[in-house]
Amino acid sequence: MTVKTLHIPTEDGQADAIAAFPDDGERHPGVLMYADAFGIRPVIREMARELAGHGYYVLVPNFFYREGPTPVVELPEYIGEEARPALIGRLMPLIQAHTAERTLRDADAYLSFLTARPEVADGPVGVTGYCIGGLLAMRTAAGHPGRVTAAAAFHGPVGADGPGLFEGLTARVHLGHAASDLTPEALAELNKELDAAGVDHTSEIYPGTVHGFTMSDTDAYSAAGLKLHWDRLLPLLDGALHHG
């Protein structure tokens, strides 16, 4: 397995990024992975490696690159309840500044860079994201119909832009919601909006989870939630990207 640091040219500068991919000399389908708001760190590297191990080229950009390279905010090794409020306080203005327009401008650069890699196979790509990265994944997929054929978001605020976002989605979609983020009634309403937009989707609440459940370096982590995430994500990508 190869994991390397790269720099992606964008309209607004240069985004540092990591890429993980099998070192078998073959070309593999590309997947754009958006981290959570805490950004690229050891747990994200490990998730990228894990996904790459299933035969994908995984690109993870630092989407807060305008504020500086990773780590944009200094992080403790473990993000518990003592550290969380101050970190969120630092990150919230960055999240709010990351508008849909900015997301799409960056996504054009990320996807162009990804599909130009010599290790990436021709054809459509997948996109996945966590927390705010889940919303960025949905925006990216909606902005690139046909080019992105699989999109997943985990504990992401996917309804934040309103139902209009879903109308652009042609990708197959999986949404894994934290039980603390969405009531069953809100899930039913969200799924009704997805149905009305004609989105091919699965969208479910992961039992007993809280926001951030995929991240093993936080107090939100759920081993069962992370496993269910892989059980949903891998078949989605495999089916949509005609893998193997």
XYZ file of N, CA and C in Angstrom:
732
model
N 0.841 -1.200 0.000
C 0.000 0.000 0.000
C 0.875 1.247 0.000
N 0.535 2.192 -0.832
C 1.243 3.467 -0.889
C 0.354 4.555 -0.307
N 0.917 5.366 0.578
C 0.237 6.570 1.072
C 1.193 7.733 0.862
N 0.750 8.730 0.119
C 1.650 9.859 -0.149
C 0.918 11.183 0.034
N 1.694 12.220 0.267
C 1.161 13.580 0.364
C 1.269 14.239 -1.005
N 0.199 14.896 -1.415
C 0.151 15.549 -2.714
C -0.339 16.985 -2.540
N -0.232 17.762 -3.598
C -0.769 19.125 -3.592
C -1.625 19.326 -4.835
N -2.863 19.752 -4.603
C -3.846 19.893 -5.678
C -3.994 21.366 -6.023
N -3.687 21.761 -7.268
C -3.898 23.158 -7.640
C -5.390 23.465 -7.742
N -5.806 24.574 -7.159
C -7.203 25.012 -7.229
C -7.242 26.461 -7.686
N -8.449 26.965 -7.911
C -8.597 28.369 -8.310
C -8.103 29.322 -7.223
N -8.158 28.853 -5.967
C -7.845 29.733 -4.846
C -6.514 29.413 -4.180
N -5.708 28.575 -4.796
C -4.429 28.234 -4.172
C -4.062 26.780 -4.401
N -3.569 26.159 -3.350
C -3.139 24.767 -3.437
C -3.619 24.023 -2.213
N -4.324 22.921 -2.428
C -4.816 22.104 -1.320
C -3.853 20.948 -1.090
N -3.343 20.839 0.131
C -2.580 19.640 0.459
C -3.563 18.479 0.600
N -3.077 17.285 0.351
C -3.945 16.114 0.334
C -3.116 14.873 0.600
N -3.790 13.796 0.962
C -3.132 12.488 0.972
C -3.824 11.595 -0.045
N -3.065 10.670 -0.591
C -3.607 9.649 -1.485
C -3.145 8.292 -0.989
N -4.053 7.332 -1.003
C -3.734 5.947 -0.648
C -4.184 5.055 -1.797
N -3.308 4.136 -2.197
C -3.663 3.257 -3.317
C -2.784 2.013 -3.295
N -3.286 0.918 -3.875
C -2.498 -0.316 -3.913
C -1.239 -0.117 -4.748
N -0.121 -0.692 -4.302
C 1.115 -0.544 -5.078
C 1.362 -1.777 -5.944
N 0.303 -2.166 -6.687
C 0.388 -3.341 -7.555
C 0.625 -2.972 -9.017
N 0.799 -1.668 -9.283
C 1.053 -1.238 -10.651
C -0.186 -1.199 -11.528
N -1.335 -1.576 -10.983
C -2.595 -1.548 -11.732
C -3.258 -0.181 -11.576
N -4.258 0.064 -12.439
C -5.073 1.274 -12.308
C -6.378 0.897 -11.610
N -6.790 1.731 -10.686
C -7.951 1.418 -9.844
C -8.964 2.555 -9.890
N -10.250 2.236 -9.663
C -11.261 3.296 -9.624
C -10.915 4.350 -8.569
N -11.245 5.590 -8.875
C -10.939 6.695 -7.972
C -12.077 6.976 -7.005
N -11.710 7.302 -5.771
C -12.683 7.715 -4.754
C -12.163 8.979 -4.083
N -12.992 10.005 -4.067
C -12.696 11.247 -3.352
C -13.293 11.129 -1.954
N -12.458 11.244 -0.931
C -12.917 11.122 0.449
C -12.770 12.466 1.155
N -13.880 12.943 1.722
C -13.848 14.165 2.524
C -13.822 13.786 4.005
N -12.809 14.274 4.710
C -12.716 14.036 6.148
C -13.811 14.803 6.889
N -13.888 14.574 8.189
C -14.741 15.409 9.028
C -14.048 16.751 9.251
N -14.654 17.602 10.058
C -14.121 18.952 10.252
C -12.746 18.951 10.913
N -12.416 17.903 11.650
C -11.107 17.836 12.306
C -9.979 17.587 11.306
N -10.323 17.121 10.109
C -9.362 17.080 9.022
C -8.487 15.839 8.967
N -7.460 15.926 8.130
C -6.549 14.809 7.894
C -5.676 14.592 9.129
N -5.699 13.362 9.629
C -4.938 12.989 10.821
C -4.810 11.463 10.795
N -4.144 10.848 11.768
C -3.897 9.403 11.658
C -5.134 8.544 11.405
N -6.258 8.852 12.052
C -7.447 8.009 11.847
C -7.962 8.123 10.406
N -7.855 9.289 9.807
C -8.283 9.479 8.415
C -7.329 8.755 7.466
N -6.037 8.835 7.754
C -5.060 8.087 6.947
C -5.387 6.596 6.981
N -5.730 6.097 8.174
C -6.032 4.675 8.321
C -7.293 4.298 7.542
N -8.308 5.148 7.570
C -9.541 4.872 6.816
C -9.277 4.895 5.312
N -8.435 5.832 4.870
C -8.072 5.885 3.445
C -7.313 4.620 3.041
N -6.394 4.183 3.900
C -5.643 2.937 3.639
C -6.581 1.735 3.567
N -7.510 1.693 4.502
C -8.468 0.584 4.544
C -9.278 0.517 3.246
N -9.775 1.648 2.804
C -10.566 1.685 1.578
C -9.699 1.334 0.369
N -8.488 1.886 0.333
C -7.577 1.587 -0.776
C -7.262 0.097 -0.846
N -7.221 -0.547 0.310
C -6.950 -1.978 0.358
C -8.001 -2.822 -0.344
N -9.159 -2.241 -0.604
C -10.221 -2.943 -1.336
C -10.140 -2.656 -2.834
N -9.044 -2.017 -3.251
C -8.808 -1.845 -4.680
C -9.224 -0.498 -5.246
N -9.025 0.569 -4.455
C -9.374 1.913 -4.904
C -8.196 2.864 -4.724
N -8.201 3.912 -5.544
C -7.287 5.042 -5.351
C -8.083 6.083 -4.578
N -7.648 6.380 -3.368
C -8.418 7.247 -2.470
C -7.676 8.567 -2.286
N -8.342 9.663 -2.629
C -7.778 11.011 -2.495
C -8.518 11.762 -1.399
N -7.775 12.267 -0.413
C -8.372 12.991 0.712
C -7.787 14.403 0.753
N -8.533 15.403 0.290
C -8.018 16.777 0.309
C -8.229 17.461 1.655
N -7.357 18.377 1.971
C -7.578 19.283 3.097
C -8.470 20.412 2.596
N -9.774 20.302 2.835
C -10.695 21.279 2.234
C -10.665 22.629 2.943
N -9.947 22.720 4.078
C -9.726 24.011 4.733
C -8.357 24.590 4.364
N -7.850 24.239 3.201
C -6.493 24.647 2.809
C -6.312 26.158 2.772
N -7.379 26.909 2.600
C -7.257 28.374 2.575
C -6.744 28.917 3.902
N -6.958 28.143 4.968
C -6.508 28.552 6.301
C -5.091 28.063 6.601
N -4.552 27.220 5.720
C -3.217 26.676 5.932
C -3.212 25.169 5.752
N -2.016 24.579 5.753
C -1.925 23.131 5.556
C -2.376 22.356 6.790
N -2.605 21.062 6.598
C -2.952 20.169 7.706
C -1.797 20.096 8.702
N -2.060 20.108 10.007
C -3.370 20.307 10.635
C -3.720 21.799 10.738
N -4.887 22.133 10.280
C -5.332 23.533 10.323
C -5.513 23.980 11.773
N -6.014 23.061 12.592
C -6.164 23.293 14.028
C -5.388 22.187 14.743
N -4.590 22.548 15.721
C -3.844 21.524 16.468
C -4.823 20.638 17.234
N -4.643 19.338 17.093
C -5.563 18.380 17.694
C -4.862 17.540 18.756
N -5.575 17.206 19.821
C -5.032 16.216 20.748
C -5.090 14.823 20.095
N -4.370 13.874 20.654
C -4.422 12.514 20.102
C -5.818 11.927 20.217
N -6.515 12.285 21.297
C -7.873 11.797 21.515
C -8.772 12.999 21.746
N -9.876 13.041 21.001
C -10.796 14.183 21.081
C -11.967 13.787 21.974
N -11.885 14.179 23.229
C -12.933 13.884 24.202
C -13.773 15.115 24.495
N -14.646 14.989 25.487
C -15.593 16.072 25.737
C -14.909 17.337 26.268
N -13.705 17.188 26.869
C -13.016 18.386 27.364
C -12.498 19.219 26.183
N -11.966 18.536 25.171
C -11.338 19.240 24.045
C -12.341 19.721 23.002
N -13.456 19.013 22.895
C -14.373 19.232 21.770
C -14.909 20.669 21.660
N -15.432 21.284 22.733
C -16.047 22.611 22.568
C -15.092 23.651 21.985
N -13.846 23.668 22.469
C -12.886 24.662 21.969
C -12.553 24.395 20.505
N -12.410 23.119 20.151
C -12.097 22.773 18.760
C -13.239 23.174 17.830
N -14.454 22.849 18.236
C -15.615 23.204 17.407
C -15.720 24.723 17.288
N -15.413 25.417 18.368
C -15.425 26.884 18.335
C -14.451 27.445 17.304
N -13.285 26.813 17.200
C -12.293 27.240 16.206
C -12.734 26.896 14.781
N -13.373 25.736 14.644
C -13.676 25.224 13.305
C -14.982 25.765 12.725
N -15.917 26.145 13.581
C -17.246 26.535 13.081
C -17.189 27.684 12.077
N -16.382 28.720 12.302
C -16.304 29.779 11.274
C -15.780 29.254 9.935
N -14.868 28.284 9.970
C -14.349 27.709 8.727
C -15.430 26.913 8.009
N -16.206 26.172 8.797
C -17.313 25.392 8.215
C -18.321 26.328 7.562
N -18.666 27.409 8.263
C -19.666 28.344 7.744
C -19.172 29.072 6.497
N -17.863 29.281 6.414
C -17.292 29.955 5.243
C -17.211 29.047 4.024
N -17.359 27.729 4.272
C -17.203 26.767 3.176
C -18.554 26.585 2.468
N -18.915 27.581 1.691
C -20.216 27.641 1.031
C -20.336 26.584 -0.062
N -21.559 26.406 -0.548
C -21.791 25.459 -1.645
C -20.989 25.875 -2.873
N -20.931 27.178 -3.133
C -20.182 27.658 -4.302
C -18.696 27.313 -4.170
N -18.143 27.546 -2.994
C -16.735 27.235 -2.753
C -16.498 25.726 -2.864
N -17.414 24.946 -2.308
C -17.304 23.482 -2.382
C -17.209 23.016 -3.826
N -18.077 23.550 -4.671
C -18.120 23.096 -6.066
C -16.889 23.545 -6.837
N -16.401 24.736 -6.524
C -15.189 25.208 -7.185
C -14.017 24.284 -6.854
N -13.921 23.920 -5.589
C -12.863 23.009 -5.172
C -13.076 21.609 -5.738
N -14.329 21.154 -5.744
C -14.617 19.799 -6.229
C -14.188 19.622 -7.674
N -14.376 20.646 -8.488
C -13.902 20.579 -9.878
C -12.406 20.285 -9.914
N -11.656 20.991 -9.072
C -10.199 20.802 -9.027
C -9.839 19.420 -8.498
N -10.523 18.998 -7.434
C -10.210 17.683 -6.837
C -10.480 16.551 -7.827
N -11.634 16.613 -8.500
C -12.000 15.526 -9.418
C -11.095 15.511 -10.650
N -10.744 16.690 -11.142
C -9.833 16.754 -12.286
C -8.474 16.167 -11.923
N -8.010 16.504 -10.742
C -6.721 15.994 -10.264
C -6.782 14.475 -10.087
N -7.859 14.006 -9.450
C -8.023 12.577 -9.188
C -8.030 11.768 -10.479
N -8.847 12.190 -11.423
C -9.014 11.387 -12.642
C -7.794 11.469 -13.558
N -6.918 12.440 -13.317
C -5.690 12.542 -14.113
C -4.534 11.712 -13.554
N -4.721 11.150 -12.350
C -3.631 10.350 -11.773
C -3.369 9.121 -12.642
N -2.107 8.791 -12.894
C -1.810 7.625 -13.725
C -2.261 6.308 -13.095
N -2.454 6.307 -11.778
C -2.881 5.069 -11.095
C -4.394 4.896 -11.088
N -5.131 5.895 -11.607
C -6.602 5.864 -11.553
C -7.164 5.377 -12.888
N -8.075 4.425 -12.798
C -8.705 3.858 -13.992
C -9.638 4.873 -14.631
N -9.844 4.739 -15.931
C -10.839 5.558 -16.622
C -12.226 5.220 -16.086
N -13.140 6.151 -16.235
C -14.516 5.874 -15.835
C -14.951 6.737 -14.670
N -16.161 6.491 -14.178
C -16.716 7.318 -13.111
C -15.991 7.100 -11.788
N -16.247 7.997 -10.849
C -15.619 7.922 -9.535
C -16.691 7.897 -8.452
N -16.244 7.573 -7.242
C -17.100 7.627 -6.070
C -16.662 8.750 -5.158
N -17.555 9.152 -4.266
C -17.217 10.175 -3.277
C -17.869 9.785 -1.957
N -17.122 9.971 -0.877
C -17.648 9.679 0.453
C -17.173 10.746 1.415
N -17.935 10.951 2.502
C -17.563 12.005 3.443
C -18.161 11.779 4.812
N -17.575 12.470 5.799
C -17.904 12.288 7.218
C -18.193 13.646 7.839
N -19.257 13.716 8.634
C -19.610 14.974 9.287
C -19.822 16.035 8.194
N -19.221 17.204 8.297
C -19.385 18.226 7.255
C -18.926 17.682 5.904
N -17.957 16.763 5.911
C -17.519 16.131 4.669
C -18.626 15.367 3.966
N -19.613 14.898 4.723
C -20.759 14.230 4.106
C -21.578 15.180 3.257
N -21.753 16.402 3.761
C -22.445 17.422 2.971
C -21.626 17.787 1.731
N -20.308 17.902 1.895
C -19.446 18.206 0.751
C -19.518 17.087 -0.291
N -19.616 15.853 0.170
C -19.742 14.720 -0.761
C -21.031 14.813 -1.567
N -22.133 15.163 -0.908
C -23.411 15.283 -1.605
C -23.379 16.456 -2.597
N -22.790 17.571 -2.177
C -22.676 18.715 -3.093
C -21.830 18.339 -4.318
N -20.747 17.609 -4.075
C -19.861 17.205 -5.171
C -20.587 16.288 -6.144
N -21.315 15.321 -5.616
C -22.044 14.379 -6.475
C -23.136 15.095 -7.268
N -23.862 16.001 -6.601
C -24.940 16.718 -7.286
C -24.388 17.639 -8.371
N -23.188 18.174 -8.146
C -22.588 19.085 -9.112
C -21.904 18.391 -10.278
N -21.768 17.059 -10.202
C -21.066 16.305 -11.248
C -21.840 15.051 -11.632
N -23.085 15.235 -12.105
C -23.876 14.067 -12.497
C -23.196 13.325 -13.638
N -23.209 12.019 -13.551
C -22.562 11.219 -14.589
C -21.114 10.928 -14.272
N -20.433 11.914 -13.741
C -19.018 11.725 -13.398
C -18.871 10.997 -12.058
N -19.735 11.344 -11.106
C -19.776 10.676 -9.805
C -20.974 9.733 -9.801
N -20.708 8.436 -9.672
C -21.817 7.471 -9.752
C -22.113 6.787 -8.418
N -21.323 7.082 -7.393
C -21.594 6.570 -6.047
C -21.249 7.663 -5.056
N -22.140 7.900 -4.098
C -21.908 8.935 -3.094
C -22.421 8.457 -1.748
N -21.599 8.642 -0.724
C -21.996 8.230 0.624
C -21.677 9.342 1.608
N -22.500 9.440 2.645
C -22.261 10.415 3.713
C -22.598 9.755 5.037
N -21.736 9.967 6.022
C -21.911 9.369 7.344
C -21.907 10.468 8.397
N -22.915 10.416 9.265
C -23.202 11.469 10.256
C -22.966 12.853 9.669
N -23.511 13.067 8.456
C -23.348 14.343 7.762
C -24.639 15.152 7.757
N -24.546 16.473 7.794
C -25.746 17.333 7.754
C -26.266 17.474 6.325
N -26.686 16.346 5.747
C -26.972 16.306 4.307
C -28.200 17.118 3.913
N -29.046 17.448 4.875
C -30.231 18.245 4.564
C -29.999 19.740 4.669
N -28.762 20.154 4.973
C -28.498 21.564 5.289
C -28.789 22.513 4.133
N -28.633 22.048 2.897
C -28.859 22.917 1.737
C -30.298 22.876 1.244
N -31.141 22.074 1.902
C -32.521 21.940 1.465
C -32.674 20.885 0.388
N -33.929 20.513 0.069
C -34.175 19.418 -0.878
C -33.714 19.698 -2.299
N -33.481 20.978 -2.626
C -33.002 21.301 -3.971
C -31.697 20.611 -4.310
N -30.874 20.365 -3.284
C -29.593 19.683 -3.509
C -29.802 18.315 -4.135
N -30.842 17.615 -3.696
C -31.039 16.228 -4.129
C -31.447 16.126 -5.597
N -32.014 17.209 -6.131
C -32.510 17.146 -7.508
C -31.394 16.955 -8.521
N -30.168 17.320 -8.154
C -29.049 17.134 -9.068
C -28.376 15.781 -8.974
N -28.817 14.944 -8.031
C -28.115 13.684 -7.782
C -28.523 12.597 -8.776
N -27.548 12.091 -9.508
C -27.776 10.912 -10.353
C -27.000 9.712 -9.824
N -26.120 9.950 -8.861
C -25.331 8.869 -8.259
C -26.214 7.981 -7.392
N -25.768 6.745 -7.196
C -26.352 5.904 -6.157
C -25.835 6.405 -4.814
N -26.723 6.517 -3.839
C -26.414 7.217 -2.594
C -26.669 6.316 -1.391
N -25.757 6.380 -0.426
C -26.033 5.815 0.899
C -25.792 6.881 1.949
N -26.758 7.031 2.854
C -26.637 7.965 3.969
C -26.746 7.181 5.270
N -25.680 7.269 6.074
C -25.675 6.607 7.380
C -25.739 7.667 8.468
N -26.892 7.776 9.119
C -27.131 8.861 10.081
C -26.868 8.392 11.507
N -26.366 9.293 12.324
C -26.235 9.024 13.753
C -27.609 9.138 14.412
N -27.846 8.228 15.365
C -29.133 8.268 16.067
C -29.322 9.573 16.822
N -28.214 10.215 17.213
C -28.319 11.494 17.936
C -28.588 12.666 17.001
N -28.425 12.461 15.694
C -28.577 13.560 14.729
C -29.978 13.657 14.139
N -30.689 12.530 14.109
C -31.934 12.476 13.340
C -32.957 11.609 14.061
N -34.174 12.127 14.218
C -35.257 11.304 14.750
C -35.813 10.429 13.616
N -36.506 9.355 13.954
C -37.140 8.557 12.903
C -38.078 9.387 12.022
N -38.745 10.371 12.622
C -39.651 11.231 11.845
C -38.863 12.083 10.852
N -37.729 12.635 11.303
C -36.892 13.445 10.410
C -36.299 12.581 9.303
N -35.944 11.340 9.645
C -35.433 10.416 8.622
C -36.501 10.162 7.560
N -37.738 9.931 7.996
C -38.830 9.676 7.048
C -39.032 10.869 6.116
N -38.925 12.064 6.678
C -39.092 13.290 5.873
C -37.950 13.425 4.865
N -36.733 13.176 5.315
C -35.565 13.250 4.428
C -35.691 12.232 3.291
N -36.094 11.028 3.632
C -36.204 9.982 2.618
C -37.327 10.270 1.622
N -38.353 10.952 2.107
C -39.430 11.368 1.199
C -38.899 12.371 0.171
N -38.045 13.284 0.636
C -37.434 14.269 -0.271
C -36.530 13.579 -1.301
N -35.769 12.573 -0.844
C -34.904 11.821 -1.761
C -35.741 11.077 -2.798
N -36.828 10.477 -2.345
C -37.730 9.775 -3.272
C -38.315 10.744 -4.299
N -38.733 11.912 -3.828
C -39.353 12.899 -4.719
C -38.370 13.388 -5.779
N -37.075 13.401 -5.404
C -36.042 13.835 -6.353
C -35.575 12.690 -7.257
N -36.124 11.490 -7.022
C -35.767 10.351 -7.863
C -34.382 9.791 -7.588
N -33.878 9.981 -6.357
C -32.530 9.515 -6.018
C -32.563 8.027 -5.678
N -31.651 7.256 -6.285
C -31.471 5.838 -5.960
C -30.675 5.784 -4.656
N -31.346 5.485 -3.555
C -30.680 5.664 -2.265
C -31.056 4.614 -1.232
N -30.157 4.450 -0.270
C -30.485 3.868 1.027
C -30.119 4.926 2.053
N -30.935 5.061 3.078
C -30.750 6.129 4.063
C -31.320 5.623 5.372
N -30.436 5.478 6.369
C -30.873 4.831 7.607
C -30.144 5.408 8.812
N -30.768 5.267 9.954
C -30.149 5.627 11.227
C -29.376 4.411 11.727
N -28.117 4.620 12.086
C -27.302 3.536 12.639
C -27.596 3.431 14.136
N -28.092 2.283 14.587
C -28.591 2.164 15.970
C -27.536 2.504 17.019
N -27.964 3.255 18.020
C -27.124 3.512 19.189
C -25.915 4.387 18.942
N -25.913 5.139 17.837
C -24.740 5.953 17.517
C -24.969 7.420 17.841
N -23.855 8.137 18.046
C -23.904 9.588 18.205
C -23.067 10.208 17.089
N -23.232 11.504 16.910
C -22.551 12.211 15.824
C -21.037 11.986 15.897
N -20.444 11.545 14.798
C -19.009 11.295 14.759
C -18.630 9.846 14.996
N -19.600 8.946 14.910
C -19.396 7.558 15.344
C -18.330 6.782 14.570
N -17.942 7.243 13.373
C -16.940 6.501 12.599
C -15.507 6.780 13.054
N -15.303 7.795 13.886
C -13.949 8.266 14.175
C -13.418 7.697 15.489
N -12.446 6.791 15.378
C -11.966 6.052 16.546
C -11.098 6.891 17.476
N -10.726 8.100 17.064
C -9.939 8.965 17.950
C -10.815 9.973 18.686
N -12.126 9.712 18.725
C -13.044 10.604 19.443
C -13.929 9.809 20.392
N -14.548 10.531 21.321
C -15.441 9.871 22.277
C -16.796 9.524 21.664
N -16.984 9.859 20.387
C -18.226 9.500 19.688
C -18.144 8.108 19.051
N -16.971 7.511 19.061
C -16.705 6.298 18.286
C -17.595 5.125 18.694
N -18.072 4.438 17.661
C -18.815 3.185 17.847
C -18.216 2.139 16.914
N -17.648 1.086 17.478
C -17.061 0.024 16.649
C -18.124 -0.606 15.753
N -19.323 -0.796 16.300
C -20.409 -1.379 15.509
C -20.833 -0.425 14.394
N -20.865 0.859 14.709
C -21.217 1.858 13.699
C -20.202 1.918 12.568
N -18.917 1.854 12.921
C -17.881 1.875 11.891
C -17.966 0.635 11.011
N -18.212 -0.516 11.617
C -18.327 -1.754 10.833
C -19.509 -1.673 9.870
N -20.644 -1.173 10.369
C -21.820 -1.041 9.501
C -21.519 -0.080 8.350
N -20.760 0.971 8.627
C -20.343 1.926 7.592
C -19.586 1.206 6.467
N -18.619 0.341 6.833
C -17.891 -0.411 5.790
C -18.817 -1.388 5.072
N -19.728 -2.002 5.817
C -20.665 -2.962 5.213
C -21.578 -2.292 4.190
N -21.825 -1.014 4.350
C -22.666 -0.270 3.399
C -21.834 0.383 2.288
N -20.688 0.948 2.669
C -19.889 1.711 1.708
C -19.271 0.820 0.632
N -18.692 -0.296 1.025
C -17.958 -1.120 0.051
C -18.855 -1.680 -1.053
N -20.022 -2.248 -0.747
C -20.893 -2.710 -1.840
C -21.400 -1.572 -2.725
N -21.632 -0.407 -2.136
C -22.072 0.758 -2.926
C -21.024 1.104 -3.985
N -19.770 1.245 -3.555
C -18.696 1.590 -4.482
C -18.476 0.469 -5.487
N -18.479 -0.750 -4.991
C -18.224 -1.910 -5.855
C -19.262 -1.988 -6.970
N -20.526 -1.787 -6.618
C -21.593 -1.881 -7.618
C -21.584 -0.729 -8.609
N -21.314 0.475 -8.102
C -21.421 1.658 -8.965
C -20.200 1.874 -9.843
N -19.054 1.412 -9.385
C -17.823 1.650 -10.139
C -17.394 0.424 -10.939
N -18.281 -0.578 -11.006
C -18.023 -1.789 -11.812
C -16.655 -2.362 -11.473
N -16.422 -2.473 -10.198
C -15.107 -2.847 -9.726
C -14.818 -4.312 -10.008
N -13.625 -4.568 -10.467
C -13.135 -5.954 -10.669
C -13.881 -6.661 -11.738
